[in-house]
mmCIF file with all atom_site columns, C-alpha atoms in Angstrom:
data_model
loop_
_atom_site.group_PDB
_atom_site.id
_atom_site.type_symbol
_atom_site.label_atom_id
_atom_site.label_alt_id
_atom_site.label_comp_id
_atom_site.label_asym_id
_atom_site.label_entity_id
_atom_site.label_seq_id
_atom_site.pdbx_PDB_ins_code
_atom_site.Cartn_x
_atom_site.Cartn_y
_atom_site.Cartn_z
_atom_site.occupancy
_atom_site.B_iso_or_equiv
_atom_site.pdbx_formal_charge
_atom_site.auth_seq_id
_atom_site.auth_comp_id
_atom_site.auth_asym_id
_atom_site.auth_atom_id
_atom_site.pdbx_PDB_model_num
ATOM 1   C CA . MET Q 1 1   ? 0.083   0.269   -0.112  1.00 45.00 ? 18  MET Q CA 1
ATOM 2   C CA . SER Q 1 2   ? 1.418   3.703   -1.064  1.00 42.00 ? 19  SER Q CA 1
ATOM 3   C CA . ASP Q 1 3   ? 2.366   6.018   1.661   1.00 42.00 ? 20  ASP Q CA 1
ATOM 4   C CA . GLU Q 1 4   ? -0.322  8.287   0.283   1.00 44.00 ? 21  GLU Q CA 1
ATOM 5   C CA . MET Q 1 5   ? -2.894  5.317   0.909   1.00 46.00 ? 22  MET Q CA 1
ATOM 6   C CA . THR Q 1 6   ? -3.930  4.888   4.311   1.00 44.00 ? 23  THR Q CA 1
ATOM 7   C CA . THR Q 1 7   ? -5.761  1.767   5.635   1.00 45.00 ? 24  THR Q CA 1
ATOM 8   C CA . ASP Q 1 8   ? -8.774  3.438   6.764   1.00 50.00 ? 25  ASP Q CA 1
ATOM 9   C CA . ALA Q 1 9   ? -9.190  5.377   3.340   1.00 54.00 ? 26  ALA Q CA 1
ATOM 10  C CA . VAL Q 1 10  ? -8.703  1.931   1.571   1.00 59.00 ? 27  VAL Q CA 1
ATOM 11  C CA . GLY Q 1 11  ? -11.387 0.218   3.760   1.00 59.00 ? 28  GLY Q CA 1
ATOM 12  C CA . ARG Q 1 12  ? -13.921 3.145   3.209   1.00 78.00 ? 29  ARG Q CA 1
ATOM 13  C CA . THR Q 1 13  ? -13.347 2.734   -0.559  1.00 90.00 ? 30  THR Q CA 1
ATOM 14  C CA . THR Q 1 14  ? -15.858 0.414   -2.671  1.00 95.00 ? 31  THR Q CA 1
ATOM 15  C CA . VAL Q 1 15  ? -14.830 -0.656  -6.341  1.00 97.00 ? 32  VAL Q CA 1
ATOM 16  C CA . LEU Q 1 16  ? -16.887 -2.515  -8.522  1.00 98.00 ? 33  LEU Q CA 1
ATOM 17  C CA . VAL Q 1 17  ? -15.493 -5.097  -10.624 1.00 98.00 ? 34  VAL Q CA 1
ATOM 18  C CA . VAL Q 1 18  ? -17.101 -6.272  -13.700 1.00 98.00 ? 35  VAL Q CA 1
ATOM 19  C CA . GLU Q 1 19  ? -16.065 -9.052  -15.727 1.00 97.00 ? 36  GLU Q CA 1
ATOM 20  C CA . ASP Q 1 20  ? -17.569 -12.097 -17.455 1.00 96.00 ? 37  ASP Q CA 1
ATOM 21  C CA . ASP Q 1 21  ? -14.652 -14.295 -17.006 1.00 96.00 ? 38  ASP Q CA 1
ATOM 22  C CA . SER Q 1 22  ? -15.451 -16.076 -13.469 1.00 96.00 ? 39  SER Q CA 1
ATOM 23  C CA . LEU Q 1 23  ? -11.348 -16.561 -13.229 1.00 96.00 ? 40  LEU Q CA 1
ATOM 24  C CA . VAL Q 1 24  ? -10.444 -13.212 -14.260 1.00 95.00 ? 41  VAL Q CA 1
ATOM 25  C CA . ARG Q 1 25  ? -13.073 -11.633 -11.888 1.00 96.00 ? 42  ARG Q CA 1
ATOM 26  C CA . LEU Q 1 26  ? -12.129 -13.837 -9.084  1.00 96.00 ? 43  LEU Q CA 1
ATOM 27  C CA . MET Q 1 27  ? -8.616  -12.701 -9.118  1.00 95.00 ? 44  MET Q CA 1
ATOM 28  C CA . THR Q 1 28  ? -9.247  -9.354  -9.946  1.00 96.00 ? 45  THR Q CA 1
ATOM 29  C CA . VAL Q 1 29  ? -11.689 -9.308  -6.528  1.00 97.00 ? 46  VAL Q CA 1
ATOM 30  C CA . GLU Q 1 30  ? -8.807  -11.077 -4.621  1.00 96.00 ? 47  GLU Q CA 1
ATOM 31  C CA . ALA Q 1 31  ? -6.294  -8.584  -5.564  1.00 96.00 ? 48  ALA Q CA 1
ATOM 32  C CA . LEU Q 1 32  ? -8.427  -5.613  -4.214  1.00 96.00 ? 49  LEU Q CA 1
ATOM 33  C CA . THR Q 1 33  ? -9.695  -7.395  -1.139  1.00 96.00 ? 50  THR Q CA 1
ATOM 34  C CA . ASP Q 1 34  ? -6.452  -8.589  -0.012  1.00 95.00 ? 51  ASP Q CA 1
ATOM 35  C CA . GLU Q 1 35  ? -5.290  -4.691  -0.185  1.00 94.00 ? 52  GLU Q CA 1
ATOM 36  C CA . GLY Q 1 36  ? -8.097  -3.719  1.971   1.00 94.00 ? 53  GLY Q CA 1
ATOM 37  C CA . TYR Q 1 37  ? -10.830 -2.600  -0.463  1.00 95.00 ? 54  TYR Q CA 1
ATOM 38  C CA . GLN Q 1 38  ? -14.548 -3.353  -0.018  1.00 95.00 ? 55  GLN Q CA 1
ATOM 39  C CA . VAL Q 1 39  ? -15.401 -5.189  -3.496  1.00 97.00 ? 56  VAL Q CA 1
ATOM 40  C CA . ILE Q 1 40  ? -18.567 -5.529  -5.257  1.00 97.00 ? 57  ILE Q CA 1
ATOM 41  C CA . GLU Q 1 41  ? -18.660 -7.860  -8.558  1.00 97.00 ? 58  GLU Q CA 1
ATOM 42  C CA . ALA Q 1 42  ? -20.656 -8.263  -11.316 1.00 97.00 ? 59  ALA Q CA 1
ATOM 43  C CA . ALA Q 1 43  ? -20.332 -10.624 -14.470 1.00 97.00 ? 60  ALA Q CA 1
ATOM 44  C CA . THR Q 1 44  ? -21.888 -8.330  -16.939 1.00 97.00 ? 61  THR Q CA 1
ATOM 45  C CA . ALA Q 1 45  ? -22.068 -4.728  -17.813 1.00 97.00 ? 62  ALA Q CA 1
ATOM 46  C CA . ASP Q 1 46  ? -26.183 -4.789  -17.405 1.00 97.00 ? 63  ASP Q CA 1
ATOM 47  C CA . GLU Q 1 47  ? -25.579 -6.395  -13.708 1.00 97.00 ? 64  GLU Q CA 1
ATOM 48  C CA . ALA Q 1 48  ? -22.963 -3.994  -12.996 1.00 97.00 ? 65  ALA Q CA 1
ATOM 49  C CA . HIS Q 1 49  ? -25.815 -0.856  -14.206 1.00 97.00 ? 66  HIS Q CA 1
ATOM 50  C CA . ARG Q 1 50  ? -28.054 -2.231  -11.529 1.00 97.00 ? 67  ARG Q CA 1
ATOM 51  C CA . LEU Q 1 51  ? -25.659 -1.863  -8.851  1.00 97.00 ? 68  LEU Q CA 1
ATOM 52  C CA . LEU Q 1 52  ? -24.372 1.453   -9.580  1.00 97.00 ? 69  LEU Q CA 1
ATOM 53  C CA . GLU Q 1 53  ? -27.918 2.483   -9.230  1.00 96.00 ? 70  GLU Q CA 1
ATOM 54  C CA . ALA Q 1 54  ? -28.287 0.912   -5.856  1.00 95.00 ? 71  ALA Q CA 1
ATOM 55  C CA . HIS Q 1 55  ? -24.929 1.712   -4.538  1.00 92.00 ? 72  HIS Q CA 1
ATOM 56  C CA . SER Q 1 56  ? -24.567 5.384   -4.558  1.00 91.00 ? 73  SER Q CA 1
ATOM 57  C CA . ASP Q 1 57  ? -20.939 4.664   -2.742  1.00 92.00 ? 74  ASP Q CA 1
ATOM 58  C CA . VAL Q 1 58  ? -19.161 2.564   -5.219  1.00 95.00 ? 75  VAL Q CA 1
ATOM 59  C CA . GLN Q 1 59  ? -15.980 5.428   -6.001  1.00 95.00 ? 76  GLN Q CA 1
ATOM 60  C CA . VAL Q 1 60  ? -14.081 3.177   -8.558  1.00 96.00 ? 77  VAL Q CA 1
ATOM 61  C CA . LEU Q 1 61  ? -15.319 1.009   -11.467 1.00 98.00 ? 78  LEU Q CA 1
ATOM 62  C CA . VAL Q 1 62  ? -13.139 -1.615  -13.207 1.00 97.00 ? 79  VAL Q CA 1
ATOM 63  C CA . THR Q 1 63  ? -14.435 -3.246  -15.870 1.00 97.00 ? 80  THR Q CA 1
ATOM 64  C CA . ASP Q 1 64  ? -13.901 -5.414  -19.118 1.00 97.00 ? 81  ASP Q CA 1
ATOM 65  C CA . VAL Q 1 65  ? -14.842 -4.369  -22.689 1.00 96.00 ? 82  VAL Q CA 1
ATOM 66  C CA . GLU Q 1 66  ? -16.448 -7.520  -23.955 1.00 96.00 ? 83  GLU Q CA 1
ATOM 67  C CA . MET Q 1 67  ? -19.373 -9.123  -22.182 1.00 94.00 ? 84  MET Q CA 1
ATOM 68  C CA . PRO Q 1 68  ? -22.501 -10.461 -22.948 1.00 93.00 ? 85  PRO Q CA 1
ATOM 69  C CA . GLY Q 1 69  ? -25.779 -8.320  -22.642 1.00 93.00 ? 86  GLY Q CA 1
ATOM 70  C CA . THR Q 1 70  ? -26.794 -4.918  -23.749 1.00 96.00 ? 87  THR Q CA 1
ATOM 71  C CA . LEU Q 1 71  ? -23.898 -2.862  -22.664 1.00 96.00 ? 88  LEU Q CA 1
ATOM 72  C CA . ASN Q 1 72  ? -20.315 -3.107  -23.208 1.00 96.00 ? 89  ASN Q CA 1
ATOM 73  C CA . GLY Q 1 73  ? -17.648 -1.614  -20.647 1.00 96.00 ? 90  GLY Q CA 1
ATOM 74  C CA . PHE Q 1 74  ? -16.924 1.568   -22.839 1.00 96.00 ? 91  PHE Q CA 1
ATOM 75  C CA . ALA Q 1 75  ? -20.810 2.192   -22.566 1.00 96.00 ? 92  ALA Q CA 1
ATOM 76  C CA . LEU Q 1 76  ? -20.802 1.023   -18.609 1.00 97.00 ? 93  LEU Q CA 1
ATOM 77  C CA . ALA Q 1 77  ? -18.076 3.551   -18.080 1.00 97.00 ? 94  ALA Q CA 1
ATOM 78  C CA . HIS Q 1 78  ? -20.271 6.415   -19.646 1.00 96.00 ? 95  HIS Q CA 1
ATOM 79  C CA . VAL Q 1 79  ? -23.086 5.219   -17.613 1.00 96.00 ? 96  VAL Q CA 1
ATOM 80  C CA . ALA Q 1 80  ? -21.011 5.303   -14.518 1.00 97.00 ? 97  ALA Q CA 1
ATOM 81  C CA . ARG Q 1 81  ? -20.137 8.831   -15.129 1.00 94.00 ? 98  ARG Q CA 1
ATOM 82  C CA . GLU Q 1 82  ? -23.485 9.924   -15.644 1.00 95.00 ? 99  GLU Q CA 1
ATOM 83  C CA . LEU Q 1 83  ? -25.001 8.621   -12.283 1.00 95.00 ? 100 LEU Q CA 1
ATOM 84  C CA . SER Q 1 84  ? -21.857 9.546   -10.408 1.00 93.00 ? 101 SER Q CA 1
ATOM 85  C CA . PRO Q 1 85  ? -19.334 12.217  -11.969 1.00 92.00 ? 102 PRO Q CA 1
ATOM 86  C CA . SER Q 1 86  ? -16.467 11.960  -9.943  1.00 90.00 ? 103 SER Q CA 1
ATOM 87  C CA . ILE Q 1 87  ? -16.258 7.956   -10.189 1.00 94.00 ? 104 ILE Q CA 1
ATOM 88  C CA . GLY Q 1 88  ? -12.929 6.661   -11.121 1.00 94.00 ? 105 GLY Q CA 1
ATOM 89  C CA . VAL Q 1 89  ? -12.952 4.382   -14.304 1.00 96.00 ? 106 VAL Q CA 1
ATOM 90  C CA . ILE Q 1 90  ? -10.631 1.863   -15.350 1.00 96.00 ? 107 ILE Q CA 1
ATOM 91  C CA . VAL Q 1 91  ? -11.532 -0.287  -18.614 1.00 96.00 ? 108 VAL Q CA 1
ATOM 92  C CA . PHE Q 1 92  ? -9.510  -3.180  -19.602 1.00 94.00 ? 109 PHE Q CA 1
ATOM 93  C CA . SER Q 1 93  ? -9.250  -5.470  -22.650 1.00 94.00 ? 110 SER Q CA 1
ATOM 94  C CA . ALA Q 1 94  ? -6.979  -8.049  -24.270 1.00 91.00 ? 111 ALA Q CA 1
ATOM 95  C CA . ARG Q 1 95  ? -8.749  -7.263  -28.130 1.00 91.00 ? 112 ARG Q CA 1
ATOM 96  C CA . THR Q 1 96  ? -10.838 -3.974  -28.107 1.00 89.00 ? 113 THR Q CA 1
ATOM 97  C CA . PHE Q 1 97  ? -8.889  -0.620  -27.809 1.00 90.00 ? 114 PHE Q CA 1
ATOM 98  C CA . PRO Q 1 98  ? -10.376 2.476   -26.988 1.00 89.00 ? 115 PRO Q CA 1
ATOM 99  C CA . SER Q 1 99  ? -10.448 5.190   -29.999 1.00 87.00 ? 116 SER Q CA 1
ATOM 100 C CA . LYS Q 1 100 ? -10.797 8.675   -29.548 1.00 87.00 ? 117 LYS Q CA 1
ATOM 101 C CA . GLY Q 1 101 ? -14.034 9.584   -27.640 1.00 85.00 ? 118 GLY Q CA 1
ATOM 102 C CA . THR Q 1 102 ? -14.939 6.048   -26.603 1.00 90.00 ? 119 THR Q CA 1
ATOM 103 C CA . LEU Q 1 103 ? -13.784 6.706   -23.010 1.00 92.00 ? 120 LEU Q CA 1
ATOM 104 C CA . PRO Q 1 104 ? -15.208 9.060   -20.334 1.00 93.00 ? 121 PRO Q CA 1
ATOM 105 C CA . VAL Q 1 105 ? -12.505 12.004  -19.884 1.00 90.00 ? 122 VAL Q CA 1
ATOM 106 C CA . GLY Q 1 106 ? -10.196 10.661  -16.933 1.00 89.00 ? 123 GLY Q CA 1
ATOM 107 C CA . ALA Q 1 107 ? -10.834 6.959   -17.566 1.00 93.00 ? 124 ALA Q CA 1
ATOM 108 C CA . ARG Q 1 108 ? -8.090  4.930   -17.892 1.00 93.00 ? 125 ARG Q CA 1
ATOM 109 C CA . PHE Q 1 109 ? -7.379  1.816   -20.206 1.00 94.00 ? 126 PHE Q CA 1
ATOM 110 C CA . LEU Q 1 110 ? -5.114  -1.060  -19.511 1.00 93.00 ? 127 LEU Q CA 1
ATOM 111 C CA . GLN Q 1 111 ? -4.408  -3.746  -21.815 1.00 92.00 ? 128 GLN Q CA 1
ATOM 112 C CA . LYS Q 1 112 ? -4.839  -7.563  -20.291 1.00 90.00 ? 129 LYS Q CA 1
ATOM 113 C CA . PRO Q 1 113 ? -3.346  -9.419  -18.848 1.00 89.00 ? 130 PRO Q CA 1
ATOM 114 C CA . VAL Q 1 114 ? -3.192  -6.966  -15.984 1.00 89.00 ? 131 VAL Q CA 1
ATOM 115 C CA . GLY Q 1 115 ? -1.089  -7.922  -13.069 1.00 90.00 ? 132 GLY Q CA 1
ATOM 116 C CA . PRO Q 1 116 ? -2.302  -7.007  -9.656  1.00 92.00 ? 133 PRO Q CA 1
ATOM 117 C CA . SER Q 1 117 ? 0.246   -4.670  -8.736  1.00 92.00 ? 134 SER Q CA 1
ATOM 118 C CA . ALA Q 1 118 ? -0.711  -2.379  -11.825 1.00 93.00 ? 135 ALA Q CA 1
ATOM 119 C CA . LEU Q 1 119 ? -4.340  -2.516  -11.202 1.00 94.00 ? 136 LEU Q CA 1
ATOM 120 C CA . ILE Q 1 120 ? -3.818  -1.900  -7.452  1.00 95.00 ? 137 ILE Q CA 1
ATOM 121 C CA . SER Q 1 121 ? -1.390  1.184   -8.174  1.00 93.00 ? 138 SER Q CA 1
ATOM 122 C CA . LEU Q 1 122 ? -4.136  2.598   -10.473 1.00 94.00 ? 139 LEU Q CA 1
ATOM 123 C CA . VAL Q 1 123 ? -6.961  2.327   -8.240  1.00 94.00 ? 140 VAL Q CA 1
ATOM 124 C CA . HIS Q 1 124 ? -4.380  4.246   -5.615  1.00 92.00 ? 141 HIS Q CA 1
ATOM 125 C CA . ASP Q 1 125 ? -4.073  6.978   -8.213  1.00 91.00 ? 142 ASP Q CA 1
ATOM 126 C CA . LEU Q 1 126 ? -7.678  7.304   -9.039  1.00 90.00 ? 143 LEU Q CA 1
ATOM 127 C CA . ILE Q 1 127 ? -8.407  7.519   -5.394  1.00 89.00 ? 144 ILE Q CA 1
ATOM 128 C CA . ALA Q 1 128 ? -5.800  9.914   -4.558  1.00 87.00 ? 145 ALA Q CA 1
ATOM 129 C CA . GLU Q 1 129 ? -7.160  12.197  -7.507  1.00 84.00 ? 146 GLU Q CA 1
ATOM 130 C CA . ARG Q 1 130 ? -10.641 11.919  -6.218  1.00 77.00 ? 147 ARG Q CA 1
ATOM 131 C CA . THR Q 1 131 ? -9.577  13.204  -2.734  1.00 73.00 ? 148 THR Q CA 1
ATOM 132 C CA . LYS Q 1 132 ? -6.535  15.566  -3.741  1.00 72.00 ? 149 LYS Q CA 1
ATOM 133 C CA . GLY Q 1 133 ? -5.927  18.385  -1.478  1.00 43.00 ? 150 GLY Q CA 1
ATOM 134 C CA . LEU Q 1 134 ? -8.052  16.797  1.196   1.00 42.00 ? 151 LEU Q CA 1
ATOM 135 C CA . PRO Q 1 135 ? -6.767  15.309  4.473   1.00 39.00 ? 152 PRO Q CA 1
ATOM 136 C CA . ALA Q 1 136 ? -7.879  11.576  4.651   1.00 39.00 ? 153 ALA Q CA 1
ATOM 137 C CA . GLU Q 1 137 ? -10.398 12.515  7.095   1.00 38.00 ? 154 GLU Q CA 1
ATOM 138 C CA . PHE Q 1 138 ? -12.336 15.639  7.474   1.00 38.00 ? 155 PHE Q CA 1
ATOM 139 C CA . THR Q 1 139 ? -16.062 16.918  8.400   1.00 37.00 ? 156 THR Q CA 1
ATOM 140 C CA . LEU Q 1 140 ? -17.800 19.789  6.854   1.00 39.00 ? 157 LEU Q CA 1
ATOM 141 C CA . ASP Q 1 141 ? -16.865 21.679  9.798   1.00 40.00 ? 158 ASP Q CA 1
ATOM 142 C CA . GLU Q 1 142 ? -13.304 21.457  9.472   1.00 38.00 ? 159 GLU Q CA 1
ATOM 143 C CA . LEU Q 1 143 ? -14.188 22.584  5.868   1.00 38.00 ? 160 LEU Q CA 1
ATOM 144 C CA . ALA Q 1 144 ? -16.311 25.423  6.483   1.00 40.00 ? 161 ALA Q CA 1
ATOM 145 C CA . ASP Q 1 145 ? -13.829 28.432  6.028   1.00 42.00 ? 162 ASP Q CA 1
ATOM 146 C CA . GLN Q 1 146 ? -11.969 26.955  3.160   1.00 40.00 ? 163 GLN Q CA 1
ATOM 147 C CA . PRO Q 1 147 ? -13.226 28.138  -0.197  1.00 42.00 ? 164 PRO Q CA 1
ATOM 148 C CA . ILE Q 1 148 ? -13.505 25.868  -3.194  1.00 41.00 ? 165 ILE Q CA 1
ATOM 149 C CA . SER Q 1 149 ? -12.230 26.711  -6.583  1.00 37.00 ? 166 SER Q CA 1
ATOM 150 C CA . SER Q 1 150 ? -14.651 25.368  -9.017  1.00 36.00 ? 167 SER Q CA 1
ATOM 151 C CA . GLY Q 1 151 ? -12.457 26.739  -12.064 1.00 38.00 ? 168 GLY Q CA 1
ATOM 152 C CA . ILE Q 1 152 ? -14.594 29.710  -12.691 1.00 36.00 ? 169 ILE Q CA 1
ATOM 153 C CA . SER Q 1 153 ? -15.636 30.817  -9.433  1.00 36.00 ? 170 SER Q CA 1
ATOM 154 C CA . SER Q 1 154 ? -15.274 30.018  -5.561  1.00 37.00 ? 171 SER Q CA 1
ATOM 155 C CA . VAL Q 1 155 ? -17.883 28.769  -3.467  1.00 38.00 ? 172 VAL Q CA 1
ATOM 156 C CA . GLN Q 1 156 ? -17.768 28.530  0.045   1.00 40.00 ? 173 GLN Q CA 1
ATOM 157 C CA . ILE Q 1 157 ? -18.603 25.294  2.325   1.00 42.00 ? 174 ILE Q CA 1
ATOM 158 C CA . THR Q 1 158 ? -21.065 26.242  5.440   1.00 38.00 ? 175 THR Q CA 1
ATOM 159 C CA . PRO Q 1 159 ? -22.270 23.699  7.408   1.00 43.00 ? 176 PRO Q CA 1
ATOM 160 C CA . VAL Q 1 160 ? -25.755 23.121  7.932   1.00 47.00 ? 177 VAL Q CA 1
ATOM 161 C CA . GLY Q 1 161 ? -27.046 24.537  11.060  1.00 44.00 ? 178 GLY Q CA 1
ATOM 162 C CA . SER Q 1 162 ? -24.426 27.293  11.053  1.00 41.00 ? 179 SER Q CA 1
#
């Protein structure tokens, strides 16, 4: 585990793994679970879509491209971003590669086979990007006086009831 990722931060992170090959899915889930992540798994993108709608706590999506069903991994990546704009997305495949515009902005692509250390490292990176500049644990009270830049203007976070 990297120095930047605390055990608590990893343990609070939910990863959705979508892979139709049960052996690859098992190895991927095991690698992430061994690292301390909470993992939800699906065998198809259609099943994953339902899980994303039911679990708003998923922070990272790891998906294969080619699967049975109505959605492929590229389409699922876009659906995931529509449901949760800040979700980290990793798409992998051995045969199908993304063309320009196929992946949502900021999504990562890995060519199979993907080793556990490469996947874990990329998941850590995506989580770090999502929480860049924020302490591992914080409350709205701690952030109340800190402006957040949106790139266009600034907003001020004020705790409810203040």
